[in-house]
Short mmCIF file of C-alpha atoms in Angstrom, two decimals:
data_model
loop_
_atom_site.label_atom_id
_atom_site.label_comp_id
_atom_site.label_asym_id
_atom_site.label_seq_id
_atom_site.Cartn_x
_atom_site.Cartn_y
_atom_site.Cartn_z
CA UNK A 1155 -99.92 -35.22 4.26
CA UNK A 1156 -101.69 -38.02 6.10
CA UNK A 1157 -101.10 -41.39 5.30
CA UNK A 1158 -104.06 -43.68 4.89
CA UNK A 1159 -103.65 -46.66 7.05
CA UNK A 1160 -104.80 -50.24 6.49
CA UNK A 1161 -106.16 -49.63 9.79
CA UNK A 1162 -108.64 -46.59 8.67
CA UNK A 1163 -109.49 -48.57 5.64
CA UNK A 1164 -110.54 -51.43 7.97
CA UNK A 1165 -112.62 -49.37 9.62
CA UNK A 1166 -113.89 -47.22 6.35
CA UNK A 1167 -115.31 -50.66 5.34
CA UNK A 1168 -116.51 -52.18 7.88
CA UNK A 1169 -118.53 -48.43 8.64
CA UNK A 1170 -119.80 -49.17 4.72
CA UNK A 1171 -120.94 -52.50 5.20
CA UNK A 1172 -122.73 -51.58 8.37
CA UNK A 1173 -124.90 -49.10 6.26
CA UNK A 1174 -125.49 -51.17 3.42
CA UNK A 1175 -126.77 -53.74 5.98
CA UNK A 1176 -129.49 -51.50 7.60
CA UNK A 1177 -130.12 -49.48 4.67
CA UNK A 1178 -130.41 -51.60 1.87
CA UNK A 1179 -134.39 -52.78 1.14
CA UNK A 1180 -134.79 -56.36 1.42
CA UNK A 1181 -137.28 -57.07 -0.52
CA UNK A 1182 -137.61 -55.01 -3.57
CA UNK A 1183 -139.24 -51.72 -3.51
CA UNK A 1184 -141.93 -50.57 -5.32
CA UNK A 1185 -143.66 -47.02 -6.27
CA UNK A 1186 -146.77 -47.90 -4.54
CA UNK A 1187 -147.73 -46.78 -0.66
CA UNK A 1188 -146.85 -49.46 1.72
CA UNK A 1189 -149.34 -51.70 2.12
CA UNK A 1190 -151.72 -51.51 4.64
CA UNK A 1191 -154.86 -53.81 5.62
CA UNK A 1192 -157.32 -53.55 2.67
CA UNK A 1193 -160.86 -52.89 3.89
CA UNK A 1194 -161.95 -57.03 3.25
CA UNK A 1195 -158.80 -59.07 3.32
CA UNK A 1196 -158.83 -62.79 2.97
CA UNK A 1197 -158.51 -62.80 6.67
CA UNK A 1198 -161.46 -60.60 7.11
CA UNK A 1199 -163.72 -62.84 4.52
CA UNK A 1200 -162.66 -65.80 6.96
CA UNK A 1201 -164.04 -63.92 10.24
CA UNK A 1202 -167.33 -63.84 7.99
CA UNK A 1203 -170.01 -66.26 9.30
CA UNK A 1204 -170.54 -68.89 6.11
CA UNK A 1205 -174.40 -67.88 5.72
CA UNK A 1206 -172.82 -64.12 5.36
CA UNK A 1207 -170.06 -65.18 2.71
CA UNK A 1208 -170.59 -63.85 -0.46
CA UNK A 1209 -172.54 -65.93 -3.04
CA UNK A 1210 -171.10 -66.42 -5.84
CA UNK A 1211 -173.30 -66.17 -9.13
CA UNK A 1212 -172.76 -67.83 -12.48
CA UNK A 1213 -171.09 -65.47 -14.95
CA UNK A 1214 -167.78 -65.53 -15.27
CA UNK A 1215 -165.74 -62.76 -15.17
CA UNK A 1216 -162.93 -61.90 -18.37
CA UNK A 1217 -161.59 -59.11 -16.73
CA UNK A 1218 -157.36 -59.05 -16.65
CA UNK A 1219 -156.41 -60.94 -13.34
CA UNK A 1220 -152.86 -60.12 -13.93
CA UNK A 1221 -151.04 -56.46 -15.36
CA UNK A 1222 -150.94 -56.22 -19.26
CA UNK A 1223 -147.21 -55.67 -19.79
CA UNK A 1224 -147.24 -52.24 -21.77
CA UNK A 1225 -145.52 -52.84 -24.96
CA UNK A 1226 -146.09 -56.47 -24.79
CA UNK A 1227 -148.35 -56.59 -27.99
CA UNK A 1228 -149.56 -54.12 -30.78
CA UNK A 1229 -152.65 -52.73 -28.85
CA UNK A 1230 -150.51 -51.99 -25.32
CA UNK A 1231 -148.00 -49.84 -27.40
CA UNK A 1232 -147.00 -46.49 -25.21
CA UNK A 1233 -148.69 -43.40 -26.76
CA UNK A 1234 -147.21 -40.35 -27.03
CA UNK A 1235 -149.62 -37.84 -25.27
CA UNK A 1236 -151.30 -35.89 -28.44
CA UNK A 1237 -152.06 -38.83 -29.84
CA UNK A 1238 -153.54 -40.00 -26.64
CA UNK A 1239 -155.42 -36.79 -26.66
CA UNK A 1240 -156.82 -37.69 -29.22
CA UNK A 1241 -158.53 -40.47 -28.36
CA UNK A 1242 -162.02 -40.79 -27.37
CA UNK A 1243 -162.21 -40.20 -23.24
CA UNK A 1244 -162.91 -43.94 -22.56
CA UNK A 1245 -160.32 -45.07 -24.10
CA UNK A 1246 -158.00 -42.07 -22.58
CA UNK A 1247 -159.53 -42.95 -18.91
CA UNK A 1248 -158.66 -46.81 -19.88
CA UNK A 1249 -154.73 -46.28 -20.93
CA UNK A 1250 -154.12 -44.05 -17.87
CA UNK A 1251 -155.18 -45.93 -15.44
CA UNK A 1252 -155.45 -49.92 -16.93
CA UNK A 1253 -157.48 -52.43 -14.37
CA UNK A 1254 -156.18 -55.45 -12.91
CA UNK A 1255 -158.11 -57.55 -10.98
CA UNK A 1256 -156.00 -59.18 -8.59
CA UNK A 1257 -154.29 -55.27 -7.51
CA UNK A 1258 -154.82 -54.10 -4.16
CA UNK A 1259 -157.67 -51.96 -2.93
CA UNK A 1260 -155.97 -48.61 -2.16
CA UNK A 1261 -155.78 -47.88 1.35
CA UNK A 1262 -157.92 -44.44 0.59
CA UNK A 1263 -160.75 -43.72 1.58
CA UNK A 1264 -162.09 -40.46 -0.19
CA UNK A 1265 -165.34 -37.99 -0.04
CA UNK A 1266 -166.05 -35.49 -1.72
CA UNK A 1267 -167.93 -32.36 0.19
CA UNK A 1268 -167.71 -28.45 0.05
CA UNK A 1269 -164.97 -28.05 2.18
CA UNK A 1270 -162.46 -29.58 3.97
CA UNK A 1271 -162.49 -30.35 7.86
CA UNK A 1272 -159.86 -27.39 7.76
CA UNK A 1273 -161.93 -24.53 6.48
CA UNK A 1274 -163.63 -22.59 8.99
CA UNK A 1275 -167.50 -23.30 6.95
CA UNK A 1276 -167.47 -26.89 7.47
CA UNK A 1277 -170.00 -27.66 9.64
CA UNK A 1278 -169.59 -28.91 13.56
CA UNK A 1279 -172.44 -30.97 13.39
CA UNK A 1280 -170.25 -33.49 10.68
CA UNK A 1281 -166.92 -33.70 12.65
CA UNK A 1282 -168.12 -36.84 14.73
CA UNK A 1283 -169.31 -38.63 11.64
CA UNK A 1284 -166.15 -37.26 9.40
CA UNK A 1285 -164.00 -38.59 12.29
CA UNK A 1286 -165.63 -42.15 12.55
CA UNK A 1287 -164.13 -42.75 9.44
CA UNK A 1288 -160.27 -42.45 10.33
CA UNK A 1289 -161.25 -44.09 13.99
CA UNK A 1290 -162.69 -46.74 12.30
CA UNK A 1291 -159.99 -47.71 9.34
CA UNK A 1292 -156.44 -46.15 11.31
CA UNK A 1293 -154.75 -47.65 8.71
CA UNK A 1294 -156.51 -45.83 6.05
CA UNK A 1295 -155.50 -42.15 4.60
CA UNK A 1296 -159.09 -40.38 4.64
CA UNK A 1297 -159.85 -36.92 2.75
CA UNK A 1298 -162.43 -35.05 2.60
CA UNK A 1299 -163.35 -31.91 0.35
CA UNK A 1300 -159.98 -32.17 -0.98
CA UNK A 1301 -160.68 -33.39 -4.67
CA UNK A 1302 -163.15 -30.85 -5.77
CA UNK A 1303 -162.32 -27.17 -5.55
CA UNK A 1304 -166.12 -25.11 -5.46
CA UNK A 1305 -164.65 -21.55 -5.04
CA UNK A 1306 -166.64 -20.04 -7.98
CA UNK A 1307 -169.70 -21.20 -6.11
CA UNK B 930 -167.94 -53.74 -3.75
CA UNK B 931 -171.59 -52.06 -4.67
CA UNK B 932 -174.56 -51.84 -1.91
CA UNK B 933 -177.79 -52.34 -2.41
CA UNK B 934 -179.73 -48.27 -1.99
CA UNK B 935 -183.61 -49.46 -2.46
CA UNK B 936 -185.60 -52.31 -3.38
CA UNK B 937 -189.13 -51.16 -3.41
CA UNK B 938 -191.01 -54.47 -3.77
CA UNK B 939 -194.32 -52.29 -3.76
CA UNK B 940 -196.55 -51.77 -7.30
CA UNK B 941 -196.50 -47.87 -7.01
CA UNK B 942 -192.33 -48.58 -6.83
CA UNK B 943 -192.31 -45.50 -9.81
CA UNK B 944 -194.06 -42.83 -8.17
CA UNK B 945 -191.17 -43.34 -5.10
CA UNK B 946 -188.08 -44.30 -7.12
CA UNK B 947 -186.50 -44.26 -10.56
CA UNK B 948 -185.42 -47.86 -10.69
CA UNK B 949 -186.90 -51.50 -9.81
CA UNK B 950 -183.59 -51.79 -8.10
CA UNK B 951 -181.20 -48.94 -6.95
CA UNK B 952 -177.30 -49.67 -6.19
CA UNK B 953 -175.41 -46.94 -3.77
CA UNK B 954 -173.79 -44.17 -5.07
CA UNK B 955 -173.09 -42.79 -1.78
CA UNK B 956 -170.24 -45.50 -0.68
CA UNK B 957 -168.13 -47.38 -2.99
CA UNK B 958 -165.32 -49.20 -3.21
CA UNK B 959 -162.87 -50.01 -6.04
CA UNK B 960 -159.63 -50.64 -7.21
CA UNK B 961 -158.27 -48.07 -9.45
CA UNK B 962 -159.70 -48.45 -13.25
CA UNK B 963 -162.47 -50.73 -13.11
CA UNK B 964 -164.55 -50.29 -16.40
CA UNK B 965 -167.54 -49.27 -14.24
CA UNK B 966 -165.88 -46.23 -12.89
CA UNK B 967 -164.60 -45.24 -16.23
CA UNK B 968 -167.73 -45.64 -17.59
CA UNK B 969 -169.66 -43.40 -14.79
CA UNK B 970 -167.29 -40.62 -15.59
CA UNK B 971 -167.37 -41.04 -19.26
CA UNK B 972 -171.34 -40.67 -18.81
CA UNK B 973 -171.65 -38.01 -16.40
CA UNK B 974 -168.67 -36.44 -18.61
CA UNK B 975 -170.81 -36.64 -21.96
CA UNK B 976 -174.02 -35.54 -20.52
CA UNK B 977 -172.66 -32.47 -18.69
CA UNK B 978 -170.99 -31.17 -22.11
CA UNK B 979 -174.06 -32.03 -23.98
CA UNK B 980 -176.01 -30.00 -21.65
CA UNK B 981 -173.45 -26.80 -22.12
CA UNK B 982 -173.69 -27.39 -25.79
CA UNK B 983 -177.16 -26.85 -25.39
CA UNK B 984 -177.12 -23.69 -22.78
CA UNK B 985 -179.19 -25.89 -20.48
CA UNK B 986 -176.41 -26.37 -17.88
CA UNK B 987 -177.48 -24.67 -14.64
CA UNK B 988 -175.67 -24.86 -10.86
CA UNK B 989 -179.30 -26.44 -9.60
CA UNK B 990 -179.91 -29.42 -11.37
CA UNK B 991 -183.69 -30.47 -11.25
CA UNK B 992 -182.87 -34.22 -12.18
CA UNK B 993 -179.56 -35.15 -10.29
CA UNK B 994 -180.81 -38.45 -9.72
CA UNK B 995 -180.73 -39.65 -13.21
CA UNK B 996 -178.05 -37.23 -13.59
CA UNK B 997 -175.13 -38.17 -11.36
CA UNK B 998 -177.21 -40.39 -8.53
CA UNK B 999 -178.16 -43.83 -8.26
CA UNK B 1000 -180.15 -44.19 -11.62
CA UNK B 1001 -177.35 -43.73 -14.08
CA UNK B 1002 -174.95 -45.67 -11.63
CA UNK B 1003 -177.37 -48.49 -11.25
CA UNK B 1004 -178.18 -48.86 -15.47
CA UNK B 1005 -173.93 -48.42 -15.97
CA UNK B 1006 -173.45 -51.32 -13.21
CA UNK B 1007 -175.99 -54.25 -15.11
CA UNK B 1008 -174.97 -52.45 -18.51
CA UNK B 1009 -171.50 -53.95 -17.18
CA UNK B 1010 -172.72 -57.47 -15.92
CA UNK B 1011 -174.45 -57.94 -19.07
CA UNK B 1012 -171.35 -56.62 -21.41
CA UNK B 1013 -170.23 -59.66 -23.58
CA UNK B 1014 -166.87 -58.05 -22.69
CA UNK B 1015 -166.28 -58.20 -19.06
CA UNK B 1016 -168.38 -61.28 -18.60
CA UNK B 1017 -169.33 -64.91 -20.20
CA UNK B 1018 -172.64 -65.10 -20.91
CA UNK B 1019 -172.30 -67.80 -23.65
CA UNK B 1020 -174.50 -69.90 -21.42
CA UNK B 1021 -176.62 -67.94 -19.98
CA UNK B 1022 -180.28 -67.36 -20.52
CA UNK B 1023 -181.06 -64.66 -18.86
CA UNK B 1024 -179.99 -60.58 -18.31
CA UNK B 1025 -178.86 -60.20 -15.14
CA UNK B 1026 -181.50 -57.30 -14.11
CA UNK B 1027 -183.07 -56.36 -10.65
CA UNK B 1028 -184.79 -60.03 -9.97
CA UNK B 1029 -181.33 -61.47 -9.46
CA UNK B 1030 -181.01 -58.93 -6.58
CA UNK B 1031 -184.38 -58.25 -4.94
CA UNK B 1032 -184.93 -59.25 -1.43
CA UNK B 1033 -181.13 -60.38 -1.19
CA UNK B 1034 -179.35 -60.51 2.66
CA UNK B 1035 -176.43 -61.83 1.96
CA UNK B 1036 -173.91 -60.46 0.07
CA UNK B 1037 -173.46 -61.95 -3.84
CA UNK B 1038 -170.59 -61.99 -6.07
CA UNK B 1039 -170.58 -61.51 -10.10
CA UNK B 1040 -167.09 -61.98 -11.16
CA UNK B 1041 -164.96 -58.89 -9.60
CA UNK B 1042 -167.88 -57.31 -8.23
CA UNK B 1043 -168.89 -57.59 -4.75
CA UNK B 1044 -172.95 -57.07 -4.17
CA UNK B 1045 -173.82 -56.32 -0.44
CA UNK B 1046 -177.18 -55.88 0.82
CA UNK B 1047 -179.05 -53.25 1.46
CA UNK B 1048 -178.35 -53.39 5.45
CA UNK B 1049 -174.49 -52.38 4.17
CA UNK B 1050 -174.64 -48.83 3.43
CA UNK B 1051 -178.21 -48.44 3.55
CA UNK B 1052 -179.48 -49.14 6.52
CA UNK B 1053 -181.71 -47.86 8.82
CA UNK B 1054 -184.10 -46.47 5.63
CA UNK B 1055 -187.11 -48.09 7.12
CA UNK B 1056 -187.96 -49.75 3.70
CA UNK B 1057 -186.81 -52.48 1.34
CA UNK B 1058 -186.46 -54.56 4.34
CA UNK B 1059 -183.15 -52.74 5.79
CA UNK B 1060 -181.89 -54.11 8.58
CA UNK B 1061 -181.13 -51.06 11.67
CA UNK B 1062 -178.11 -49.17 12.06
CA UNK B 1063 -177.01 -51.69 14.76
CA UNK B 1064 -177.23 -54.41 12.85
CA UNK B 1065 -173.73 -56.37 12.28
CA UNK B 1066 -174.28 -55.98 8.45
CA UNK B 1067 -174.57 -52.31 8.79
CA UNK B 1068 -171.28 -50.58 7.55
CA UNK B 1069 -172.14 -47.38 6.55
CA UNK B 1070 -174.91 -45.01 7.77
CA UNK B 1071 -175.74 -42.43 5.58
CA UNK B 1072 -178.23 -39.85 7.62
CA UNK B 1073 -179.74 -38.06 4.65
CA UNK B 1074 -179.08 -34.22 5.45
CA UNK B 1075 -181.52 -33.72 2.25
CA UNK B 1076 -179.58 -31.78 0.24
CA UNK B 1077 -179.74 -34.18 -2.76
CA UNK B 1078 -183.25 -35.43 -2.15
CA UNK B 1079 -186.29 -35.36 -5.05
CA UNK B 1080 -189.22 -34.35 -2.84
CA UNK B 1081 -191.14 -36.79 -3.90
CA UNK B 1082 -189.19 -39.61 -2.49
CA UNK B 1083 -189.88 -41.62 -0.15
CA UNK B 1084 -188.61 -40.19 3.21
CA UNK B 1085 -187.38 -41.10 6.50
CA UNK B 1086 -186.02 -39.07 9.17
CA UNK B 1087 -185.33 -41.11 12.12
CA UNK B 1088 -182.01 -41.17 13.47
#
């Protein structure tokens, strides 16, 4: 039976530490994609020329800037799903996915069409203008066709 | 972030389009849950069922602009600037409606909502005073294949 020597242990930690040192996420993670360049960034409104900057008109907006904790108050209660199902669709569409103004845009950019740039019937003469898309935002995921599914037509 | 599709500053503005003013459909974006895109599928949602309900829903849809195109998007979008709810309009005066936006080229903001002008994603339509493709304002070109089109619009096939 092998003995296990201070030495190995030594070692055995010191391998440990290493990993936990490259490994370990230094700032915390989050469920989200990693964030990419939004389409207009702050740095991209600066680039703007001042007589192209957006004007800003009077009405104020009361829309959440920050997340609504869930839970936080009466009305944010979690819902168990039937009675979610039971609500009417707005208010369904408005618990599943809740707005905050200050989120990021997602780095999507999504369009809907027959088919996909995979399928043999989509059409040559849109594969420049499909691809301008992804040449023009790299850092964007682009789909196309891929939300609506037309096979009964 | 909304474009501006048409702005037909001409009298006979109804026989060519269905609204004064007519935001994009085509390009949008948004971050996830904004009440306008909730609304626009709780619309679209209702009106589809209704039609079922009646047996009048059909593949070919003779109305698809006020159906899913840029009418019902453009009356949900200033429904939504002049909701009590999303904005404060204790001192205002006036609906925002199509004269805040007519002849705009630069872009306007109303609370979360970017406006750009029609030179954004429209350009190159040869009307409402749209800037060319080329033009630095010009983000999206849409080239109008025609599948969607009412034949009585107003039409331009250049580029």
């Amino acid at each position: 039976m092998a003995k296990f020597s201070p030495r190995k242990a030594v070692i055995l930690v010191f391998i440990l530490i290493c990993c936990l040192y490259f490994f370990y996420p230094t700032t915390p993670s989050d469920s989200s994609p990693k964030s990419t360049t939004s389409a207009i960034n702050s740095k991209d409104l600066k680039k703007i020329p001042p007589d192209q900057q957006p004007e800003t008109l009077f009405a104020e907006s009361k829309l959440p800037k920050v997340p609504v904790v869930r839970g936080s108050s009466q009305s944010q209660q979690r819902l168990k799903i039937d009675k979610l199902q039971r609500l009417p669709l707005r208010e369904q569409l408005a618990y599943q996915f809740p707005y905050v103004v200050e989120s990021r845009f997602p780095a999507f950019i999504w369009q809907t069409w027959k088919y996909t740039p995979a399928s043999p019937k989509f059409e040559d003469k849109f594969r420049e203008t499909e691809a301008s898309w992804t040449e023009q935002h790299p850092t964007f995921v682009h789909e196309v066709g891929t939300l609506i599914y037309l096979d009964y037509v | 972030m909304i474009g501006i599709e048409a702005d037909p500053d001409r009298p006979d503005w109804k026989d060519w389009y269905s609204r004064r003013i007519q935001f994009c459909q085509w390009t949008i974006q948004s971050k996830p849950g904004h009440p306008v895109l909730r609304e626009i599928i709780a619309n679209i949602t209702d009106s589809t069922l209704k039609l079922k309900k009646a047996g009048k829903l059909h593949i070919k849809h003779d109305d698809v602009v006020e159906f899913t195109g840029p009418a019902v998007w453009t009356d949900i979008i200033f429904d939504f600037f002049n909701d009590p709810k999303y904005y404060d309009r204790s001192h205002e005066t006036h609906d925002v409606d199509w004269k805040v936006f007519t002849g705009m080229n630069r872009p306007k903001q109303l609370g979360d909502v970017v406006i750009l002008p029609i030179t954004s994603f429209s350009p190159g339509v040869g009307h409402s005073g749209a800037g060319e493709v080329e033009d630095p304002q010009a983000f999206v070109f849409h080239n109008f294949e025609g599948r969607l089109k009412k034949k009585t619009r107003l039409e331009n096939t250049g580029g």
